[in-house]
XYZ file of C-alpha atoms in Angstrom:
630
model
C 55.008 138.669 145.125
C 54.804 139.833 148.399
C 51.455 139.825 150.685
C 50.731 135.948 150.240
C 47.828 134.299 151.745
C 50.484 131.886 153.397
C 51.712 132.546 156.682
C 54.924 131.087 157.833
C 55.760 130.317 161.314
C 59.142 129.504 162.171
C 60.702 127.665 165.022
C 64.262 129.131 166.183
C 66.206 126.877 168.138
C 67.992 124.299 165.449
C 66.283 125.871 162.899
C 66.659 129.225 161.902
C 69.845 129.010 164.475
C 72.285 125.122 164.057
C 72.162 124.793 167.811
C 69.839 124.931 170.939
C 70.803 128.549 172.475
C 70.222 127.059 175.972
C 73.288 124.367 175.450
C 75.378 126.908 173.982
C 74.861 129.318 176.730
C 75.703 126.243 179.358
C 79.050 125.553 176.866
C 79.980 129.094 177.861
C 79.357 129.306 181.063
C 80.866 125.885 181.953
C 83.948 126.551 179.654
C 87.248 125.689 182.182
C 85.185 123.799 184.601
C 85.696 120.400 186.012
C 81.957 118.955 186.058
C 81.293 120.672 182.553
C 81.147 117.491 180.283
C 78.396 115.899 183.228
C 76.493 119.194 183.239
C 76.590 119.576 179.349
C 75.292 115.967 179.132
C 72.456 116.682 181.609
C 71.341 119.875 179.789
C 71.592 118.285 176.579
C 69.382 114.770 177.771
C 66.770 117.156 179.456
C 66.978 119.612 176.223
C 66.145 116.771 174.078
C 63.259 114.884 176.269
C 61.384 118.174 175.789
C 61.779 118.559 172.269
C 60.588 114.720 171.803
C 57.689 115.345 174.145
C 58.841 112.961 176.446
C 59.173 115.193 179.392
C 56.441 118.416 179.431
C 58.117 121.589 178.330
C 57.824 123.398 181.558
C 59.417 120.665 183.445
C 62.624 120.831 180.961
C 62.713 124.771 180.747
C 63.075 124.843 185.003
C 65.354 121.974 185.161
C 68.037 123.391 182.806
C 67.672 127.152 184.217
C 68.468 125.615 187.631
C 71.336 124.417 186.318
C 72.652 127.106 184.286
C 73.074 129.297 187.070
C 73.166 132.288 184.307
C 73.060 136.056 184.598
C 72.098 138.546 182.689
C 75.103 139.910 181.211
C 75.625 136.466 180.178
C 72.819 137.255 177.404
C 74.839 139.709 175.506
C 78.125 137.235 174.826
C 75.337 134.548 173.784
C 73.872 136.593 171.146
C 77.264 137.509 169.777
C 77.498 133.722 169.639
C 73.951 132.875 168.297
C 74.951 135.414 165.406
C 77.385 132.996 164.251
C 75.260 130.183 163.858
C 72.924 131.111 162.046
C 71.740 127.688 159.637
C 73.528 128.036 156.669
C 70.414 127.794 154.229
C 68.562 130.419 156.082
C 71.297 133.178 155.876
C 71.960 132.360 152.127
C 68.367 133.474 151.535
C 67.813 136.418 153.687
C 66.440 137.904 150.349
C 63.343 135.809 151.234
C 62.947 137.093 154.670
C 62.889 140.620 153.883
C 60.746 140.443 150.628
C 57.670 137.953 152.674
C 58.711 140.112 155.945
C 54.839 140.261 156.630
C 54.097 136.852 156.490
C 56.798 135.500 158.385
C 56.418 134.769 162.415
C 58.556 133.120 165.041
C 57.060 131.214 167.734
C 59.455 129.377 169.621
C 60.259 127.765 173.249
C 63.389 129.660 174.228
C 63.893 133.560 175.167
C 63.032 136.932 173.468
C 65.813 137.993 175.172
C 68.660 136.435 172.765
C 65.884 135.615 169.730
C 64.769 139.252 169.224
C 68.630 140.594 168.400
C 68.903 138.273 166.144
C 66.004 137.345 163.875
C 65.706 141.892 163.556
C 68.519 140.728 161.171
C 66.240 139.006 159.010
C 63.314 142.025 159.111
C 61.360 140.216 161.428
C 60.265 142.345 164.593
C 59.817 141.935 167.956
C 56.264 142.164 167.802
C 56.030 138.976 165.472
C 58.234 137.242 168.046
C 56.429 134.939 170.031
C 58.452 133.537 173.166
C 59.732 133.139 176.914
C 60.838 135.686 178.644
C 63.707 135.475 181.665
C 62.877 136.031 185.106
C 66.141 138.028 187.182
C 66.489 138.665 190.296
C 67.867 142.234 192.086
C 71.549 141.618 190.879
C 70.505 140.202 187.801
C 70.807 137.012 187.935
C 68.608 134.788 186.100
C 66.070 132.337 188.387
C 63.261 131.304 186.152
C 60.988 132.477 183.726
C 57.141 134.415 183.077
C 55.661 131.476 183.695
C 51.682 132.830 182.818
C 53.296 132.946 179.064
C 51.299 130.382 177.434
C 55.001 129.290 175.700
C 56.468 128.066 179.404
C 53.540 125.330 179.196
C 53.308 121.962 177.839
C 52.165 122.292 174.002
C 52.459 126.277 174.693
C 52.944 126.836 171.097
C 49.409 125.456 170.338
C 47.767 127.739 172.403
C 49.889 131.006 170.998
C 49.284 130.211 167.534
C 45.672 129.752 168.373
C 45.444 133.006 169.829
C 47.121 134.438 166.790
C 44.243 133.607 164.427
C 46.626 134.101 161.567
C 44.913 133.680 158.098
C 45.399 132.174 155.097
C 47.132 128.712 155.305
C 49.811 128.480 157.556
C 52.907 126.550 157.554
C 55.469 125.736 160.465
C 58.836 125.124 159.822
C 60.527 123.527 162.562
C 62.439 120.613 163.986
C 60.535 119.174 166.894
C 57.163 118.012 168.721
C 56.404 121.014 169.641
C 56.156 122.406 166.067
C 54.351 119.048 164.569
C 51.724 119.713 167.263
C 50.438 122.420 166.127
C 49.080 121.387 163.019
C 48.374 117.488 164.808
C 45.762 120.003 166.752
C 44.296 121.448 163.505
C 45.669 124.946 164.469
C 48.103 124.716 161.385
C 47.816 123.423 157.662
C 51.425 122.119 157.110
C 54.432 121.189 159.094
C 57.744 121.273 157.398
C 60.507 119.065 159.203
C 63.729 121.395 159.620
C 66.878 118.613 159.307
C 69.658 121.066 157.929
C 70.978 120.662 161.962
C 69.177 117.846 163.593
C 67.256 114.758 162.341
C 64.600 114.048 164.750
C 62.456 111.303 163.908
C 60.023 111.677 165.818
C 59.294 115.103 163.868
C 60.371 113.632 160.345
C 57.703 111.193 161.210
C 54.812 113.772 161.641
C 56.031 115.772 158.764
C 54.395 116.564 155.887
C 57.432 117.216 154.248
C 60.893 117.036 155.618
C 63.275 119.761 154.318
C 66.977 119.159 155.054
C 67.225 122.879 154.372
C 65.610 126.675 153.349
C 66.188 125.551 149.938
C 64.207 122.660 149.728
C 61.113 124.890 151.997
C 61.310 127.408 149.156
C 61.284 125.149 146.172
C 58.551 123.139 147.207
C 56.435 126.233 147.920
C 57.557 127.804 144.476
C 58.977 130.837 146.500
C 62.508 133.235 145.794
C 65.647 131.124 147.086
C 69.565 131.462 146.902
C 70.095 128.307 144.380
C 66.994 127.173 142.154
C 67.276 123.655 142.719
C 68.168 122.480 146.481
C 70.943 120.229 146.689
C 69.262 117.553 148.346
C 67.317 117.044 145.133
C 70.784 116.197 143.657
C 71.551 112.862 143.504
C 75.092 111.275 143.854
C 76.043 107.763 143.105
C 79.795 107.016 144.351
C 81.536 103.429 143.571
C 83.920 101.349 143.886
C 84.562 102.320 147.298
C 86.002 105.718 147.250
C 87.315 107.443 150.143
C 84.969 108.183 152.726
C 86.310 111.896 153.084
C 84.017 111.759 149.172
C 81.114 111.142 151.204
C 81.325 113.548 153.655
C 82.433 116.399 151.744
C 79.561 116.328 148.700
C 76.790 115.102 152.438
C 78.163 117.746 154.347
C 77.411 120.220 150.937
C 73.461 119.051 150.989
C 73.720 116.786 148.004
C 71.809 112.992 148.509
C 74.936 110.850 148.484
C 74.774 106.850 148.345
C 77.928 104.787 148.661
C 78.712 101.852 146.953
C 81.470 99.804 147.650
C 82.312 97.932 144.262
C 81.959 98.622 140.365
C 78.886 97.765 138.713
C 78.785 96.033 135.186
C 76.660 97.912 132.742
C 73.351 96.362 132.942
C 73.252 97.194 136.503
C 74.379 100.870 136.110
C 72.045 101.347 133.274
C 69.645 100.636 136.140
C 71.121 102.189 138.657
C 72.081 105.791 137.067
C 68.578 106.761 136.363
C 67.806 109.919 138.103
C 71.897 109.729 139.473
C 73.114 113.758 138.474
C 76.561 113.014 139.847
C 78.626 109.462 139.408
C 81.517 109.473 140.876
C 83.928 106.151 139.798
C 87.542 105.197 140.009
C 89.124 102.858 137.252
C 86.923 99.785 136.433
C 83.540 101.026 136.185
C 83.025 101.324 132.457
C 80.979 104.450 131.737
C 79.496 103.351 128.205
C 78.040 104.919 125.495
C 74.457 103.048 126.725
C 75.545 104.008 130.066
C 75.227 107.545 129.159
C 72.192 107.347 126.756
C 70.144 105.612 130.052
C 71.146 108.580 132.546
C 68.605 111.111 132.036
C 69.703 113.367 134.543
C 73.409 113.115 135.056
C 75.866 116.010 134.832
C 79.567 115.330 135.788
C 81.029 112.073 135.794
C 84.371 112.519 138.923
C 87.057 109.939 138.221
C 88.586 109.302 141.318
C 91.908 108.356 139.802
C 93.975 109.164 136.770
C 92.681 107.276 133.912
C 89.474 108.498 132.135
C 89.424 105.973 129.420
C 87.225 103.838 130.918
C 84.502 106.580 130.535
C 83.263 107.073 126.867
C 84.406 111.050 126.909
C 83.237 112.191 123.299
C 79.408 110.510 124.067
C 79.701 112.140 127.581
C 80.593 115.895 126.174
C 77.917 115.093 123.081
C 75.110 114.922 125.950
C 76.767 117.960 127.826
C 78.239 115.824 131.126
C 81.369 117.055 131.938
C 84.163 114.603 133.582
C 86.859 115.504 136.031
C 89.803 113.364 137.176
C 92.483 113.180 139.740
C 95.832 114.061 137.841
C 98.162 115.176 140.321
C 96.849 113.521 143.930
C 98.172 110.060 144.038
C 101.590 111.333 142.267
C 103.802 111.097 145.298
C 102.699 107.736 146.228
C 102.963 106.435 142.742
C 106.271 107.946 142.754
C 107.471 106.425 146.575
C 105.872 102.914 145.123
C 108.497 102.637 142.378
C 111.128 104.291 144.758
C 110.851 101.652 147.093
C 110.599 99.123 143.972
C 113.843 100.076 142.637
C 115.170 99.493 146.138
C 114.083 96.069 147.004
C 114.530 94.516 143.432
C 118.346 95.601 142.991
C 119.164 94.454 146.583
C 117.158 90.983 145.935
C 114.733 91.777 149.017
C 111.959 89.370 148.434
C 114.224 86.412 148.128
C 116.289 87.209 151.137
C 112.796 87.873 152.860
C 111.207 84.353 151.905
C 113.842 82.381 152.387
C 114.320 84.082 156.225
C 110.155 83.304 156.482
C 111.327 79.673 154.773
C 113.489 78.869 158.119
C 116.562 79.259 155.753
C 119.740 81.713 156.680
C 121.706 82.842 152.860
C 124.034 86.033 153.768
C 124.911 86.796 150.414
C 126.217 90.262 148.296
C 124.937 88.008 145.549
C 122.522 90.158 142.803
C 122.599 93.147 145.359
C 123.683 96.109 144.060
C 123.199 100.006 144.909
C 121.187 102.125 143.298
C 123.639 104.790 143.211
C 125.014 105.570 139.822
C 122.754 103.159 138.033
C 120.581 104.376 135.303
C 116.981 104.693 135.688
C 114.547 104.992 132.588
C 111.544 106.527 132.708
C 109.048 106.121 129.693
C 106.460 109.002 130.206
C 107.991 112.450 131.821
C 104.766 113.685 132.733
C 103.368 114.614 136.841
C 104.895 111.354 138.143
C 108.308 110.323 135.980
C 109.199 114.250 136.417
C 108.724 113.983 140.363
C 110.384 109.641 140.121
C 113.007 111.791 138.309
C 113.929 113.947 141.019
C 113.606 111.966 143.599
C 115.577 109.388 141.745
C 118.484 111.741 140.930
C 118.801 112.939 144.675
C 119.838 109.277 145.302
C 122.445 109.393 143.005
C 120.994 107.643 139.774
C 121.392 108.998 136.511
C 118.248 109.422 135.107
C 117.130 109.439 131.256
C 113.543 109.819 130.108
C 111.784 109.237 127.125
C 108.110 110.940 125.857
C 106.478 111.047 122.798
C 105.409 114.746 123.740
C 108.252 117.538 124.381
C 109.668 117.276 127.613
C 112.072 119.852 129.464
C 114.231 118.165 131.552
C 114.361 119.024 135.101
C 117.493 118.387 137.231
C 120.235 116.528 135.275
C 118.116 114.025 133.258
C 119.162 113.254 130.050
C 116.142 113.251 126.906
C 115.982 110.405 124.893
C 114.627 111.087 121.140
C 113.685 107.567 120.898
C 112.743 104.482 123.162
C 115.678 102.276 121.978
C 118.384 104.701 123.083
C 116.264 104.939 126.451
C 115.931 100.799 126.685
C 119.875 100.369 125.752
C 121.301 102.573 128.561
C 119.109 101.556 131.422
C 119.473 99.584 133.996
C 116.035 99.863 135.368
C 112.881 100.777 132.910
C 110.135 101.922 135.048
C 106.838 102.324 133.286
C 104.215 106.018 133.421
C 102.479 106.575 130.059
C 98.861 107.021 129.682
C 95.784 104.663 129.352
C 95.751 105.485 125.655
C 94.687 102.167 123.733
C 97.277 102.225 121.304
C 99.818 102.183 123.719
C 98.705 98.346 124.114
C 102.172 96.061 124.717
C 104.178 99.188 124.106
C 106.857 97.176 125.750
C 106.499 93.349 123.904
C 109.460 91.581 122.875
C 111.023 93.170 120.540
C 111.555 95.940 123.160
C 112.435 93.814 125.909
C 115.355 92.546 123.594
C 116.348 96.154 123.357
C 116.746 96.100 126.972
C 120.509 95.789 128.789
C 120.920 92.231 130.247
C 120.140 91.875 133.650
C 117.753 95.463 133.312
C 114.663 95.634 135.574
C 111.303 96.401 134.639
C 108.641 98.485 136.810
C 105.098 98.830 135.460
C 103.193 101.278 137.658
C 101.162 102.363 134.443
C 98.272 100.322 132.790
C 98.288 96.858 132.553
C 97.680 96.580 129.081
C 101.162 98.504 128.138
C 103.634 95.041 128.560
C 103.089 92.243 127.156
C 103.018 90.078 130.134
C 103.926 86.706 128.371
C 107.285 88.251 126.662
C 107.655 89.463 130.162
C 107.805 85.908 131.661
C 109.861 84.701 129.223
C 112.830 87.196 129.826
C 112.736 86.589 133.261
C 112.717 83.100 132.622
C 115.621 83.059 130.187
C 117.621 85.772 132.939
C 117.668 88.359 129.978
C 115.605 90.593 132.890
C 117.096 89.994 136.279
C 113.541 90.827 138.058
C 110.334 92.994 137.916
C 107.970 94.630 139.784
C 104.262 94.590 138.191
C 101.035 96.896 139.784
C 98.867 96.232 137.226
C 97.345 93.969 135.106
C 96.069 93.649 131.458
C 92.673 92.241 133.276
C 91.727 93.014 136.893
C 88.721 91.468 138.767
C 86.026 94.076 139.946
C 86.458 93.024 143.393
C 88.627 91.428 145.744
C 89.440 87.610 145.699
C 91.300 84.866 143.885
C 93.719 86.059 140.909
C 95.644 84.535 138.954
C 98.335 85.942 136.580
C 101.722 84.009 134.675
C 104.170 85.609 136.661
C 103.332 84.418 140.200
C 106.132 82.405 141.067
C 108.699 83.895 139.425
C 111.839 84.560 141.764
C 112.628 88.692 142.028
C 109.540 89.733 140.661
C 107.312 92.166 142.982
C 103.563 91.829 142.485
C 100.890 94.358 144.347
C 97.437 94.584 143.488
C 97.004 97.954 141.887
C 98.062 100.134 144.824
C 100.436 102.656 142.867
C 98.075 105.091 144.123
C 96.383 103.235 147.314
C 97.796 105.130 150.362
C 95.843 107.179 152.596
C 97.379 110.285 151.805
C 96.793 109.683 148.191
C 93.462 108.994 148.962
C 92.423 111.440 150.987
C 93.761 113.949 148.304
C 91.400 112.395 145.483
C 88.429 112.831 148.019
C 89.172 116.292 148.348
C 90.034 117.032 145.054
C 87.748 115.601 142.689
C 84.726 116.174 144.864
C 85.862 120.234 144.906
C 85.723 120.101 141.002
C 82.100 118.818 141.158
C 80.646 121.093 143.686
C 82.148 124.089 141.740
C 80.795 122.860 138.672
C 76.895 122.195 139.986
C 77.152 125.763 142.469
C 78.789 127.912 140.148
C 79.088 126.504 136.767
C 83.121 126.473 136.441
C 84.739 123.600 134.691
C 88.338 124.822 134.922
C 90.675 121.114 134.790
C 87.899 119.522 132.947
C 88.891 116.220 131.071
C 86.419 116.442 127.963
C 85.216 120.167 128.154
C 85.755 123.606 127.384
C 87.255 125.005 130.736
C 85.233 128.231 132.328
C 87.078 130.068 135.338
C 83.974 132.034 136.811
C 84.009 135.129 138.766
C 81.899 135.113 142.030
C 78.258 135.394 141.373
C 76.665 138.487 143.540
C 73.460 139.311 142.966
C 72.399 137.836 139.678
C 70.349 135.075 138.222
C 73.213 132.425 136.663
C 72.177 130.325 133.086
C 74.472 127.690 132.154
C 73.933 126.643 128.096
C 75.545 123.912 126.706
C 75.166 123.373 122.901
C 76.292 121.959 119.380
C 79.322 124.288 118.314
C 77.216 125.941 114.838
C 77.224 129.358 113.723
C 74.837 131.587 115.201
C 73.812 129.960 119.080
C 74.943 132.772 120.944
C 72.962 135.223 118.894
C 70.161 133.076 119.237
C 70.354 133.339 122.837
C 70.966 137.086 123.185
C 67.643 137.354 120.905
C 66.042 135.312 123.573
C 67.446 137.634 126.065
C 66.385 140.747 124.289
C 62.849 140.066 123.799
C 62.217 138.954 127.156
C 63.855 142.011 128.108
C 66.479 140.424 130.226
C 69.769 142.708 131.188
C 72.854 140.768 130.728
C 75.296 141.760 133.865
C 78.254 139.729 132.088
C 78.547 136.375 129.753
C 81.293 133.966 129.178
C 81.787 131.407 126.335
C 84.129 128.691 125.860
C 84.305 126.397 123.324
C 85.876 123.379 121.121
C 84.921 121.901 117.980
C 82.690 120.135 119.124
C 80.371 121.980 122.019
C 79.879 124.936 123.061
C 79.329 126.333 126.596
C 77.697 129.804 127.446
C 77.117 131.388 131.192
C 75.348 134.032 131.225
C 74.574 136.393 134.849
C 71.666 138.267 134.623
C 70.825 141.559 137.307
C 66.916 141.099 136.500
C 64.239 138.448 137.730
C 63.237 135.792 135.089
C 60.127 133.817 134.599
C 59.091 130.421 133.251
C 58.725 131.588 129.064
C 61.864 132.847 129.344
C 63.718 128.940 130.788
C 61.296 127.287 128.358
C 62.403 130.157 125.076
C 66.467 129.258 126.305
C 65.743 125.784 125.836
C 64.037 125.497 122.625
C 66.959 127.421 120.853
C 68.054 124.574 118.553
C 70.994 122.799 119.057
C 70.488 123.102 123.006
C 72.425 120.066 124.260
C 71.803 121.111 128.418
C 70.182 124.084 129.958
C 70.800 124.705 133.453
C 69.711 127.593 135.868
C 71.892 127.797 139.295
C 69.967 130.768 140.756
């Protein structure tokens, strides 16, 4: 509805633009310089003891003229500049600027010069531009500023918004104490704290509300906006230490983001995950069925590893939260792990390397062998034994493989149809089948004693996949000449002491779960996983979900986007098209995916919606989640 009785009076430096125009004219005009980092500093310090009110206004404005030593034709490059950086919330809803154009004012410290170009971009004149002007001299260079403008003095703005007499109740969106001011003096009603570019305490102090973006502005004032719930509103919970690239990649995207460095047992997270609409976990939190039933407002569960069986999937997809994994980032250092495994158990490494750290010199060919033209066998031929495979090959093994699913080999390895043939011929069994529970002590002893003499045996799977005690005993008894073990039928939460029956043993390799722990590998997960969620809460797509119908979506332009997530029955998607219909909504397009057990409906629509229409969607029966994005 346009014609409010709100008025809305918005600062421009670090607001409606991510940077102070005066600093980025000084960047430009000290770029190649030898004294620009002092100058930049300077600018910057006075800049910022004006916007704090520490220094008067006029006292900053005609120290950093004097020192930009600007001209005129400088203006035109700055604007070009200005124009690309704009904040990013307030270009994603230019719709509001146009449709409240009335309403909408600018009253800000800088220079109509540069601000005029570019707020006539968001339908806001000159005439409702309120700011300095430049003062230049014959050739055009710049030397100070109108300085009867009420805006040059010291709390400047109270006096022009004063003078204004605007009606209605007015509300000033800005980011520093010149904005708070003016409703400190009684002049305005509200005064929104702008931190999309700058936190200022000071001004988060004074706030009424503080709005790290347009978003949040607009939803608190019930008003049009790009997304229909701001993303600061959306809370993520990250454990277990994740990568810190996580953090800064879902912060950096507006979401609330809190970091915690270890798993939490399920009492705790039952606690923790109320109100939580993103967890994000690696392998030992346990995502329960209670877990689940206690988070009333989550949505995607990111795995930042492999594994997913530590979350309860079918309960997760039964309350519509979707789950995404990592399945191909921490591949090649799984892969270089058991490489480097293969290498340093046939060649008797570690006891050559403790008995040198022992004081004690043994030159010896003894137990060290090549590992060209050995036989390597790989039990699972999926993302990592395909690449081990390859890699392993190029060094001159001969590689078999064994899977329970069909496999084409790549290179020259040679398919085994069963896991005896596979154990008989190799020399080295390394370990990379799934976290499926009845793959418990898939290798015990009756396998081991299928096993060549002398074999080795890597486990870079789960822990729970060898029976560790038949394990010991072969290497005990010499029937396995050594081992190299990454995991663990029980792993502490944390680190500290651990204690497991093969320490001790002589040519056995134990690491602490680190198959996947390199930076690289890392990094990749923090990229990954974190892209999956933000494209499923921005757009809706769960393409390379773990426990839901995948949904490639087009780009959204210009529609209002429903996500529905329901019981897979008969009849749902006629019973929201009926909803549709009567409400008289015009379906642009509509995608559906589903399995037997959920079903999950977007729907873009070219034509505003109101409230009966959200509340109508959600009552059809069988609604699991409903979910606008814009």
């Amino acid at each position: 509805m346009v014609g409010t009785t709100r008025k809305y009076v918005f600062d421009f430096d670090s607001t409606l633009t991510s940077v102070e125009a005066l600093d980025v004219l000084a960047e430009m005009l000290l770029d190649g310089k030898s004294n620009k980092d002092a100058v930049l500093s300077e600018i910057q310090e006075i800049t910022n003891l004006g916007i704090d009110g520490d220094i008067s206004f006029t006292e900053s404005l005609e120290r950093r003229i004097r020192l930009l030593n600007a001209h005129q034709n400088d203006l035109d490059g700055l604007v070009k500049e200005l124009r690309q950086k704009i904040s990013r919330s307030i270009e994603e809803n230019k719709a509001f600027f146009k449709e409240y154009a009335e309403d909408i004012y600018v009253i800000s410290c800088g220079f109509k010069e540069f601000i005029d170009p570019i707020v006539a971009e968001y339908d806001i004149p000159s005439e409702r531009v309120y700011a300095n002007t430049f003062k230049f001299d014959t050739t055009g260079n710049i030397i100070g500023f109108d300085e009867t403008n009420v805006l040059s003095s010291h709390n400047g703005k109270i006096e022009c918004l004063k003078n204004l007499n605007l009606e209605g109740e007015v509300q000033v969106i800005g980011d520093g104490y010149s904005d708070y001011v003016m409703r400190e003096a009684g002049i305005a009603d509200k005064f929104f704290a702008y931190t999309e570019n700058v936190h200022r305490e000071k001004a988060a102090n004074n706030a009424d509300h503080v709005t790290p973006n347009l978003n949040e502005f607009l939803f608190v004032n019930d008003l049009p906006r790009k997304i229909s719930y701001p993303k600061n509103r959306i809370k993520i919970l990250l454990l277990e230490n994740v990568h810190p690239n996580a953090f800064d990649n879902l912060s950096e995207e507006g979401f609330s983001v809190e970091l915690v460095k270890h798993a939490l047992p399920e009492e705790e997270l039952i606690e923790r995950i109320k109100g939580v609409h993103v967890l994000g976990i690696r392998s030992k939190t346990q995502v329960t069925e209670k877990v689940l039933s206690a988070a009333d407002r989550l949505l995607v569960v990111g795995a930042f590893c492999i594994g997913t069986t530590q979350i309860a999937l079918d309960a997760a997809k039964k309350g519509g939260v979707v789950v995404f994994n990592a399945p191909y980032s921490n591949t090649r250092s799984v892969v270089e792990l058991a490489i480097g495994q293969i290498i340093m158990l046939k060649r008797s490494i570690f006891a050559r390397s403790t008995e040198i750290h022992q004081g004690k010199w043994f030159k010896t060919a003894l137990n060290s062998q090549e590992v060209r033209g050995k036989n390597l066998g790989i039990i699972g031929y999926g993302n990592i034994g395909k690449q081990l495979s390859v890699l392993a090959e190029a060094m001159g093994m001969r590689v078999y493989y064994y899977d329970i699913e069909d496999r084409l080999a790549l290179g020259n390895a040679t398919k085994c149809n069963t896991l005896e043939d596979l154990l008989s011929v190799s020399d080295v069994v390394t370990l990379h089948i799934d976290d499926n529970k009845a793959n418990k002590n898939f290798i015990g002893e009756r396998e081991i004693d299928q096993m060549r003499d002398g074999a080795i045996l890597i486990n870079l799977s789960r822990g729970f996949v060898v029976d560790i005690r038949a394990l010991v005993k072969a290497l005990k008894s010499k029937k396995l000449n050594g081992a190299a073990v990454d995991v663990y039928p029980e792993e502490p939460r944390s680190n500290g002491d651990f204690i497991t029956e093969l320490q001790g043993l002589e040519n056995v390799i134990l690491t602490p779960h680190i198959g996947g722990s390199t930076e690289e590998a890392q990094r990749d997960i923090a990229d990954f996983v974190p892209n999956k969620i933000m494209d499923y809460i921005n757009s809706g797509n769960t393409v390379d979900a773990v426990n839901f119908p995948n949904i490639r979506l087009p780009k959204q332009n210009n529609a209002h986007r429903f996500l529905h997530i329901h019981k897979n029955v008969p009849g749902i998607m006629a019973d929201i098209n009926e909803v549709l219909a009567k409400y008289e909504m015009n379906i642009a397009s509509q995608f559906l995916s589903t399995d037997s057990e959920v079903g999950y409906v977007i729907t873009d629509l070219d034509k505003d919606y109101n409230k009966d229409v959200i509340k109508a969607l959600k009552s059809v029966e069988h609604t699991i989640k409903f979910r606008v994005l814009y």
